[in-house]
Amino acid sequence: MPSSAVFVPHFHWDREWYEPFQVFRHRLVGAFDLILDVLESDPGFRFTVDGQMAAVEDYLQMRPENRDRVAALVASGQLAVGPWLILLDEFLCSGETIVRNLQSGWASARELGGSMPVGYLPDMFGHVAQMPQILVRAGIEDAALWRGVPGSVEGHAFWWEAPDGSRVRTEYLFDGYDNGLDVLLVPDQIGRALDDYTRQTLTRWGDDPVLAMAGTDHNAPHPDLGRWLQAASTDERPIRIATLQEYLRAHIKDDVSAVVRGELRSHARGNILPGVLSVRLGLKQRMATAERTVREAERALALFAPDRDESPFLALAWRKIIESTAHDSVVGSGTDETVEQVDARLAEAQHAARAVRDGALAAGAAVVPSDAHLVVNTLAVPRTALIEVDAAAPVDGSSLVAVTADRRVRPVQMTSEAPTVLSDEVVEASQLERVLRRIHRRELFGRLIDRYELTPGSLVFHLAEVPATAEFDLLRLRTEVAQAAVEHPGVWRVLTLEEARVTALVPVDVAASGATTFRLVPSDAVAAPHVESVTATPRRLTNGLVAVEVAGDGLLTVTGADGTVLRGVGRLVDGGDRGDSYNYAPPASGVVISEPSSVAIEVVESGPLRARLLITRVYDWPVSLSGDRDVRSEETVPTLVETVVELRQAEPFVRVSVSFLNRSADHRLRLHVPLPEPVAVSASSGQFAVTERGLEAEGGWGEFPLPTFPASEFVSAGAATVLVDHATEYEVVEGGSELAITLLRAIGSISVNIHPLRDEPAATEIAAPGAQDLGVRVENRLAIVPSAAGWRGANAVALAEEFRNDVLVARGTAPVGGALPEAMGGLAVHGRDTLVSSVRRVTLDGRPGVEVRLVAMSDDGATPTLTGEFTEAAQVDLLGRTIAVEEAYGACDLMLGPWEIRTLVLR
């Protein structure tokens, strides 16, 4: 049957995957050279560059002389670029990172002539619920994607709706982003092949021409493609070449009937490869750390150094983070050398952000005495934070208290004492000069020399963090020691002593976006305050809000503030995994280990501000799978798993840290939280939304629909909410009776050709021994919130922010003994169910201001009030373009619709 078609020449360029970045870039340069030549030789040819500007930028770094050629082709409409910087994995980064990715890509495309206004998302492993709203608030009305669309969509287009009601018309690439290639296999049979394909997919297209995506991974289209298609085109079967944008513009129909709301994670028409959520745990943790650090840097800079231009370092940090979000990067589905590169990139991002953050803190610490500490709250809500600092111990063995900037006295819990003898040596007099070489101006052993005692045959150094004496003359010391060595030859004793030091816990009240200071003093100097104690016994912790009891097998019974009881929390279940980096797969007859061979429980800290129990369990885990990979080996290795259970004063949750040295391969470890009553749904927070999910996933394609799902901030099922500090995989198991959190998934191959839960390989079968995490210290931090009212009643959005974001602490650098500076506050956001995603200095219309991005995390919307030093509030879109400006003298009352994302610039 004759048919019309629009061919979209393109490529899909994984920046790094089964080869590292530079190897793929070498291929990219050759492919892009060919594309430019073809476009310039044939004005009718078109090419779409994969939706990501990174491919263009990577090319132009190697071919800077071709920048004008690229810009000319963009201007002519032959070359479509943007809107993203990177084709990201949407579930493994924050919502704010998604926004910065889009902003960066749009700005980069603008420099070359402008971005394709299409939310092109061809190969992501599913899509987050709020993506339609993100696109709409950037002025993008259309999207095109493949994976995750439910089976209810029967055509080639649907309306994709975000939780707030925002919609984008979405082109459904139901046969993938390479569906046109099969038509092109035999160039002189393109017409017949197109007819065959159209007949097979006719119900999808209706009266619309076939969209034939002519491209695939890491390859330029054949240079004769245009000639082939022109030869195959007839009046009865017209064939046109277009960019993706041109196809959508010509064939957009507002009468599309199918509507899909929320996230796209169906397996109905394509693999979504959910195992990437849990493989290579370290990458997920480092992504979260980098994102958290750059967020701290932006906020600390806005508070303490608003006039300091740190934009180059912040831009570098964001660039490295965004590059690492690529859907074959942070997911960990690459070779070991590729993963090492991603890991290094995330570390570099965190280092750049940390430098900016610490520089801003240093500006604040410059007015704080050296015997005091600065405490900074980067959240836009006030908080009482428990901080840990190193301090000099009272000389008489008494306790310490803290005196704050507002002259309040706060209790202190001393948790450990450091050794005072750092070095005790016997040396010949002739070797004393060598000892002095350890001194760097005044620093020795990481401390500062407070004073020294030089007597015949003896040299004693007294070290302190903050010396009592203002001056130290190293040259004089060298002279004195040299003279003493001559006068007293023979054996000398060199003793290095540090002042007695303790680790102290201090509860400090800090204003929203604010800072305060405190100084530790002996308790006999001021009256010690009353403390609402956190207490610990060998089997029980309580802080008046939450109580934890530990059974003999190491499992926890957690009782919440409302009386909700969770029993059996913390059971570890370890099973074999014969899958790969993309999909989990249990061995056919794998042994599951859930009982420890031994258990020990001890009190580590007993309060009154923080109490901790250490539960040490030993498990005998199989060392690997057997040769046929369907049975776990009989050989086992004892693995010591340490679980620290912690309660802090006034916190309504229990902190749990699980750590062990991994000595086994081919296995998955999960922590279970039994529920008081079976549930039919769960909910998790991430990327500007809380998404509800059932106990099953939709199948229908060649991938078994395991109901494992992502959580970035928290996951909730019934009366149990678990706060997490990085992107985490979870599943509700046992018929809705238990919540299982994945702590580790160790596998040894990028993909396997024969997978029991996936029909087709996801990639080449390449060994990835680093993904076994053998010999790696594995640690997971989480917190348990019991609440019969569920995540919203427990205020989990706010609790997750508190759990994930510590206050910042810096020792003062001003002279010892000075007055403490007054506490200060900044931007505050008052009201429930409001997530503050961004606080940073920006320039809008040539004037400086503070950008604040808010999200209503509720079906009912939110009504936050913003207070601070501003007189004007400008509403902007996600690309920073002004929408409206209103007067706002120090306060701004907002009404946010359900799940609305709103961005303001306060000036």
mmCIF file of C-alpha atoms in Angstrom, residues 51-54 57 67 74 80-86 97-120 134-142 245 249 319 322 877-881:
data_model
loop_
_atom_site.group_PDB
_atom_site.id
_atom_site.type_symbol
_atom_site.label_atom_id
_atom_site.label_comp_id
_atom_site.label_asym_id
_atom_site.label_seq_id
_atom_site.Cartn_x
_atom_site.Cartn_y
_atom_site.Cartn_z
ATOM 1 C CA GLY A 51 18.456 16.798 21.711
ATOM 2 C CA GLN A 52 21.702 17.449 23.590
ATOM 3 C CA MET A 53 24.166 20.274 23.105
ATOM 4 C CA ALA A 54 27.042 18.328 24.642
ATOM 5 C CA GLU A 57 30.166 21.349 22.138
ATOM 6 C CA ARG A 67 31.808 26.897 14.574
ATOM 7 C CA VAL A 74 21.366 26.052 12.534
ATOM 8 C CA ALA A 80 18.369 21.167 14.787
ATOM 9 C CA VAL A 81 20.172 21.413 18.136
ATOM 10 C CA GLY A 82 19.168 21.476 21.825
ATOM 11 C CA PRO A 83 17.351 21.889 24.124
ATOM 12 C CA TRP A 84 19.268 19.788 26.692
ATOM 13 C CA LEU A 85 22.917 19.942 27.578
ATOM 14 C CA ILE A 86 22.868 16.181 28.326
ATOM 15 C CA THR A 97 19.665 19.483 38.266
ATOM 16 C CA ILE A 98 17.107 18.779 35.526
ATOM 17 C CA VAL A 99 16.280 22.495 35.416
ATOM 18 C CA ARG A 100 19.952 23.535 35.283
ATOM 19 C CA ASN A 101 20.521 20.982 32.501
ATOM 20 C CA LEU A 102 17.760 22.546 30.422
ATOM 21 C CA GLN A 103 18.982 26.072 31.144
ATOM 22 C CA SER A 104 22.536 25.182 30.129
ATOM 23 C CA GLY A 105 21.501 23.458 26.923
ATOM 24 C CA TRP A 106 19.157 26.274 25.914
ATOM 25 C CA ALA A 107 21.840 28.914 26.507
ATOM 26 C CA SER A 108 24.415 26.915 24.542
ATOM 27 C CA ALA A 109 22.026 26.460 21.600
ATOM 28 C CA ARG A 110 21.163 30.167 21.656
ATOM 29 C CA GLU A 111 24.814 31.003 21.022
ATOM 30 C CA LEU A 112 24.638 28.968 17.808
ATOM 31 C CA GLY A 113 21.343 30.402 16.607
ATOM 32 C CA GLY A 114 18.644 28.881 18.792
ATOM 33 C CA SER A 115 17.326 25.650 20.259
ATOM 34 C CA MET A 116 14.855 23.167 18.876
ATOM 35 C CA PRO A 117 11.772 23.793 21.098
ATOM 36 C CA VAL A 118 11.082 20.106 21.582
ATOM 37 C CA GLY A 119 11.553 18.143 24.782
ATOM 38 C CA TYR A 120 13.408 15.361 22.992
ATOM 39 C CA ILE A 134 9.389 21.648 33.522
ATOM 40 C CA LEU A 135 9.071 21.837 29.725
ATOM 41 C CA VAL A 136 6.002 24.074 29.772
ATOM 42 C CA ARG A 137 7.588 26.486 32.249
ATOM 43 C CA ALA A 138 10.542 26.764 29.866
ATOM 44 C CA GLY A 139 8.171 27.603 26.984
ATOM 45 C CA ILE A 140 8.394 24.158 25.346
ATOM 46 C CA GLU A 141 5.044 22.746 24.198
ATOM 47 C CA ASP A 142 6.066 19.468 22.531
ATOM 48 C CA GLN A 245 10.823 19.959 15.020
ATOM 49 C CA ARG A 249 5.126 21.504 13.667
ATOM 50 C CA ARG A 319 28.661 21.426 34.338
ATOM 51 C CA ILE A 322 25.066 17.695 34.556
ATOM 52 C CA ASP A 877 10.023 31.111 33.925
ATOM 53 C CA LEU A 878 12.532 28.285 34.193
ATOM 54 C CA LEU A 879 14.783 29.974 31.628
ATOM 55 C CA GLY A 880 14.870 33.173 33.685
ATOM 56 C CA ARG A 881 12.534 35.257 31.520
#
